[in-house]
Structures are given as structure tokens and as C-alpha cells.
Amino acid sequence: AYADTYPQVEISLHCAASPELAAALAAGMIDLAVIEERVGPSAGECLAVDRLVWVGARGGAAHRKRPLPVSMVADTCAFRPAVLSALSEQGLEWRTVFENGNIDATTATVRADLAVTTWLASTVPADLDILPSGPDLPALPNFAINLHLPKYGTEPAAREFARHIRDGLARRQVAA
């Protein structure tokens, strides 16, 4: 395990929107970042590709309301530009129900059928529905989960932690 190999290293995990993580990496505030980005050219290493999907309450009706009630975790969410573009292209009106950077609060608004949200398909909780695209909801693009390391100089401990992330995600994909 990583902790056995590097017992002197203290890990601090920072959970933030992908653009915020990219900025923290560029500023040297963090040693590596796992970032969700639209599939395409990236400075990072692609660890996985997943479908961006609409998510709603089990048996809910929020996805049929107009304007469409949408709850995103934060206004800096990596999915936001793709979601808003897809809604605009399909001519669907929408409104923000909740945005405050808290995924638990976003999940609660969806479970209560107050709004829909978008997540990567592999992260949707079992008690929520993946909603099909169609007249009520536009199709969404795939997103990559990319590992980013600093452009200049990565410490051995950070390189090893990156390897553990790669290996862990590879094991997860094999199990799925």
C-alpha cells in the first residue's frame, strides 16, 4: 500500500470543481489532480471515459417541468458548459434550483424530485434514475477522467501516488 511505501508522507485530499483543481495545480498548491474534462485533447493522462447523464429521482417528474429545474454542485462545475450548451441547442428553458458546492445538498434536491442534475454514469447512486435523453432532455457528451501532474518536476512520492490512482481505477474498471 502507498502508506507502507511512503510512511513519512501526509496526504491531504482536496475536493473541488475541476477548474479549481486545475488552478491549484498550476499554482503549485497541490501535487496532482484528477480532473473531469470533455473528451478531447488534454494536458493530462486519460484514466477513463464515462457518459455524462441526466439524473433524477426514482420515478420522478422534475425532468418534465418547464423551465427545467437543474441542480448543479457549483457554478464552476466542469459539466456546466456542456449541459447549458446542450439545453440551449435543444431550445429548453431551465432554471437553477440549487448551487453551493455541496454534492450532498445537490443529491438531496434530486432525491426530493425538486430538480435534475448531471453526473458521470458510473457515479450515479443506486437509488436515483439515469434519465434518457430525448425531447425532455438533450443528449450529453462523454467526459474523460484525467490525471494531471505539474508541468515542471514531480516529487517521487507524488509520482508513486499517481501510480496508485492509476492502478486503483484500473482495478475498478475490471471489476465493473
mmCIF file of C-alpha atoms in Angstrom, residues 19-153:
data_model
loop_
_atom_site.group_PDB
_atom_site.id
_atom_site.type_symbol
_atom_site.label_atom_id
_atom_site.label_comp_id
_atom_site.label_asym_id
_atom_site.label_seq_id
_atom_site.Cartn_x
_atom_site.Cartn_y
_atom_site.Cartn_z
ATOM 1 C CA PRO A 19 -11.398 24.095 -12.895
ATOM 2 C CA GLU A 20 -10.477 24.910 -9.294
ATOM 3 C CA LEU A 21 -8.251 21.825 -9.075
ATOM 4 C CA ALA A 22 -6.526 22.755 -12.344
ATOM 5 C CA ALA A 23 -5.825 26.253 -10.997
ATOM 6 C CA ALA A 24 -4.485 24.853 -7.711
ATOM 7 C CA LEU A 25 -2.165 22.502 -9.618
ATOM 8 C CA ALA A 26 -0.900 25.339 -11.836
ATOM 9 C CA ALA A 27 -0.247 27.468 -8.737
ATOM 10 C CA GLY A 28 1.744 24.675 -7.085
ATOM 11 C CA MET A 29 -0.764 24.313 -4.260
ATOM 12 C CA ILE A 30 -1.360 20.606 -4.943
ATOM 13 C CA ASP A 31 0.906 17.850 -6.281
ATOM 14 C CA LEU A 32 -1.541 16.190 -8.670
ATOM 15 C CA ALA A 33 -5.173 16.421 -9.708
ATOM 16 C CA VAL A 34 -7.826 14.076 -11.025
ATOM 17 C CA ILE A 35 -9.954 16.251 -13.277
ATOM 18 C CA GLU A 36 -13.146 15.666 -15.256
ATOM 19 C CA GLU A 37 -12.896 17.147 -18.757
ATOM 20 C CA ARG A 38 -14.718 16.795 -22.043
ATOM 21 C CA VAL A 39 -13.185 14.056 -24.144
ATOM 22 C CA GLY A 40 -10.530 15.572 -26.375
ATOM 23 C CA PRO A 41 -7.018 16.946 -26.241
ATOM 24 C CA SER A 42 -5.793 17.341 -22.674
ATOM 25 C CA ALA A 43 -2.544 18.020 -20.871
ATOM 26 C CA GLY A 44 -3.488 15.163 -18.562
ATOM 27 C CA GLU A 45 -3.410 11.394 -18.851
ATOM 28 C CA CYS A 46 -6.812 9.869 -19.607
ATOM 29 C CA LEU A 47 -7.637 7.292 -16.943
ATOM 30 C CA ALA A 48 -11.215 6.602 -18.038
ATOM 31 C CA VAL A 49 -14.046 7.874 -20.213
ATOM 32 C CA ASP A 50 -17.608 7.902 -18.951
ATOM 33 C CA ARG A 51 -21.012 9.050 -20.158
ATOM 34 C CA LEU A 52 -22.382 12.292 -18.755
ATOM 35 C CA VAL A 53 -26.012 11.512 -17.924
ATOM 36 C CA TRP A 54 -29.111 13.198 -16.601
ATOM 37 C CA VAL A 55 -30.076 12.050 -13.119
ATOM 38 C CA GLY A 56 -33.453 12.301 -11.435
ATOM 39 C CA ALA A 57 -35.448 10.979 -8.517
ATOM 40 C CA ARG A 58 -36.589 7.371 -8.784
ATOM 41 C CA GLY A 59 -39.910 7.618 -10.662
ATOM 42 C CA GLY A 60 -39.717 11.423 -10.502
ATOM 43 C CA ALA A 61 -41.237 14.072 -12.750
ATOM 44 C CA ALA A 62 -38.824 17.009 -12.376
ATOM 45 C CA HIS A 63 -37.346 16.291 -15.823
ATOM 46 C CA ARG A 64 -40.729 17.108 -17.425
ATOM 47 C CA LYS A 65 -41.145 20.518 -15.755
ATOM 48 C CA ARG A 66 -40.528 23.756 -17.652
ATOM 49 C CA PRO A 67 -38.422 25.614 -17.126
ATOM 50 C CA LEU A 68 -36.309 22.542 -16.349
ATOM 51 C CA PRO A 69 -35.218 22.648 -12.679
ATOM 52 C CA VAL A 70 -31.476 21.953 -12.589
ATOM 53 C CA SER A 71 -29.270 21.490 -9.548
ATOM 54 C CA MET A 72 -25.521 21.543 -10.127
ATOM 55 C CA VAL A 73 -22.955 21.228 -7.411
ATOM 56 C CA ALA A 74 -21.244 24.530 -8.253
ATOM 57 C CA ASP A 75 -21.184 27.238 -10.888
ATOM 58 C CA THR A 76 -17.606 26.139 -11.615
ATOM 59 C CA CYS A 77 -18.660 22.533 -12.347
ATOM 60 C CA ALA A 78 -16.791 21.058 -15.328
ATOM 61 C CA PHE A 79 -20.094 19.731 -16.682
ATOM 62 C CA ARG A 80 -21.882 23.091 -16.609
ATOM 63 C CA PRO A 81 -20.776 24.486 -20.016
ATOM 64 C CA ALA A 82 -21.659 21.219 -21.786
ATOM 65 C CA VAL A 83 -25.023 20.964 -20.017
ATOM 66 C CA LEU A 84 -26.015 24.569 -20.701
ATOM 67 C CA SER A 85 -24.901 24.286 -24.323
ATOM 68 C CA ALA A 86 -26.970 21.116 -24.809
ATOM 69 C CA LEU A 87 -30.034 22.740 -23.232
ATOM 70 C CA SER A 88 -29.615 25.829 -25.414
ATOM 71 C CA GLU A 89 -29.151 23.798 -28.601
ATOM 72 C CA GLN A 90 -32.381 21.911 -27.869
ATOM 73 C CA GLY A 91 -34.175 25.170 -27.013
ATOM 74 C CA LEU A 92 -35.047 24.080 -23.484
ATOM 75 C CA GLU A 93 -35.610 26.686 -20.806
ATOM 76 C CA TRP A 94 -34.072 25.886 -17.437
ATOM 77 C CA ARG A 95 -33.620 27.390 -14.001
ATOM 78 C CA THR A 96 -31.140 26.861 -11.210
ATOM 79 C CA VAL A 97 -32.643 25.243 -8.145
ATOM 80 C CA PHE A 98 -29.504 24.890 -6.081
ATOM 81 C CA GLU A 99 -25.757 25.528 -6.379
ATOM 82 C CA ASN A 100 -23.485 25.800 -3.386
ATOM 83 C CA GLY A 101 -20.568 23.417 -3.853
ATOM 84 C CA ASN A 102 -22.094 20.654 -1.740
ATOM 85 C CA ILE A 103 -22.757 17.365 -3.534
ATOM 86 C CA ASP A 104 -24.873 16.051 -0.643
ATOM 87 C CA ALA A 105 -27.234 19.016 -0.901
ATOM 88 C CA THR A 106 -27.418 18.601 -4.677
ATOM 89 C CA THR A 107 -28.237 14.920 -4.212
ATOM 90 C CA ALA A 108 -30.963 15.811 -1.702
ATOM 91 C CA THR A 109 -32.679 18.187 -4.149
ATOM 92 C CA VAL A 110 -32.670 15.443 -6.782
ATOM 93 C CA ARG A 111 -33.929 12.753 -4.374
ATOM 94 C CA ALA A 112 -36.769 15.095 -3.377
ATOM 95 C CA ASP A 113 -37.668 15.453 -7.092
ATOM 96 C CA LEU A 114 -37.078 19.203 -6.927
ATOM 97 C CA ALA A 115 -34.521 19.123 -9.743
ATOM 98 C CA VAL A 116 -32.417 17.026 -12.079
ATOM 99 C CA THR A 117 -28.648 17.030 -12.220
ATOM 100 C CA THR A 118 -25.871 15.553 -14.344
ATOM 101 C CA TRP A 119 -23.221 13.078 -13.233
ATOM 102 C CA LEU A 120 -20.929 10.572 -14.793
ATOM 103 C CA ALA A 121 -22.896 7.343 -15.259
ATOM 104 C CA SER A 122 -20.538 5.342 -13.048
ATOM 105 C CA THR A 123 -21.141 7.686 -10.098
ATOM 106 C CA VAL A 124 -24.957 7.709 -10.021
ATOM 107 C CA PRO A 125 -26.281 6.394 -6.691
ATOM 108 C CA ALA A 126 -28.421 3.250 -6.977
ATOM 109 C CA ASP A 127 -31.496 4.993 -5.548
ATOM 110 C CA LEU A 128 -31.599 7.568 -8.374
ATOM 111 C CA ASP A 129 -32.580 7.137 -12.024
ATOM 112 C CA ILE A 130 -30.449 7.743 -15.080
ATOM 113 C CA LEU A 131 -32.841 9.626 -17.346
ATOM 114 C CA PRO A 132 -32.849 9.021 -21.102
ATOM 115 C CA SER A 133 -32.120 11.849 -23.487
ATOM 116 C CA GLY A 134 -34.915 12.817 -25.853
ATOM 117 C CA PRO A 135 -37.431 15.650 -26.202
ATOM 118 C CA ASP A 136 -37.340 16.400 -22.452
ATOM 119 C CA LEU A 137 -33.561 16.203 -22.010
ATOM 120 C CA PRO A 138 -30.779 16.729 -24.556
ATOM 121 C CA ALA A 139 -28.003 14.226 -25.200
ATOM 122 C CA LEU A 140 -24.804 14.991 -23.308
ATOM 123 C CA PRO A 141 -21.161 14.418 -24.281
ATOM 124 C CA ASN A 142 -18.759 11.909 -22.795
ATOM 125 C CA PHE A 143 -16.250 13.121 -20.239
ATOM 126 C CA ALA A 144 -12.741 11.939 -19.504
ATOM 127 C CA ILE A 145 -11.292 11.446 -16.054
ATOM 128 C CA ASN A 146 -7.769 12.782 -16.486
ATOM 129 C CA LEU A 147 -4.767 12.645 -14.186
ATOM 130 C CA HIS A 148 -2.766 15.876 -14.208
ATOM 131 C CA LEU A 149 0.733 16.271 -12.823
ATOM 132 C CA PRO A 150 2.713 19.518 -12.566
ATOM 133 C CA LYS A 151 4.422 20.641 -15.766
ATOM 134 C CA TYR A 152 7.757 21.016 -14.016
ATOM 135 C CA GLY A 153 9.071 18.451 -11.570
#
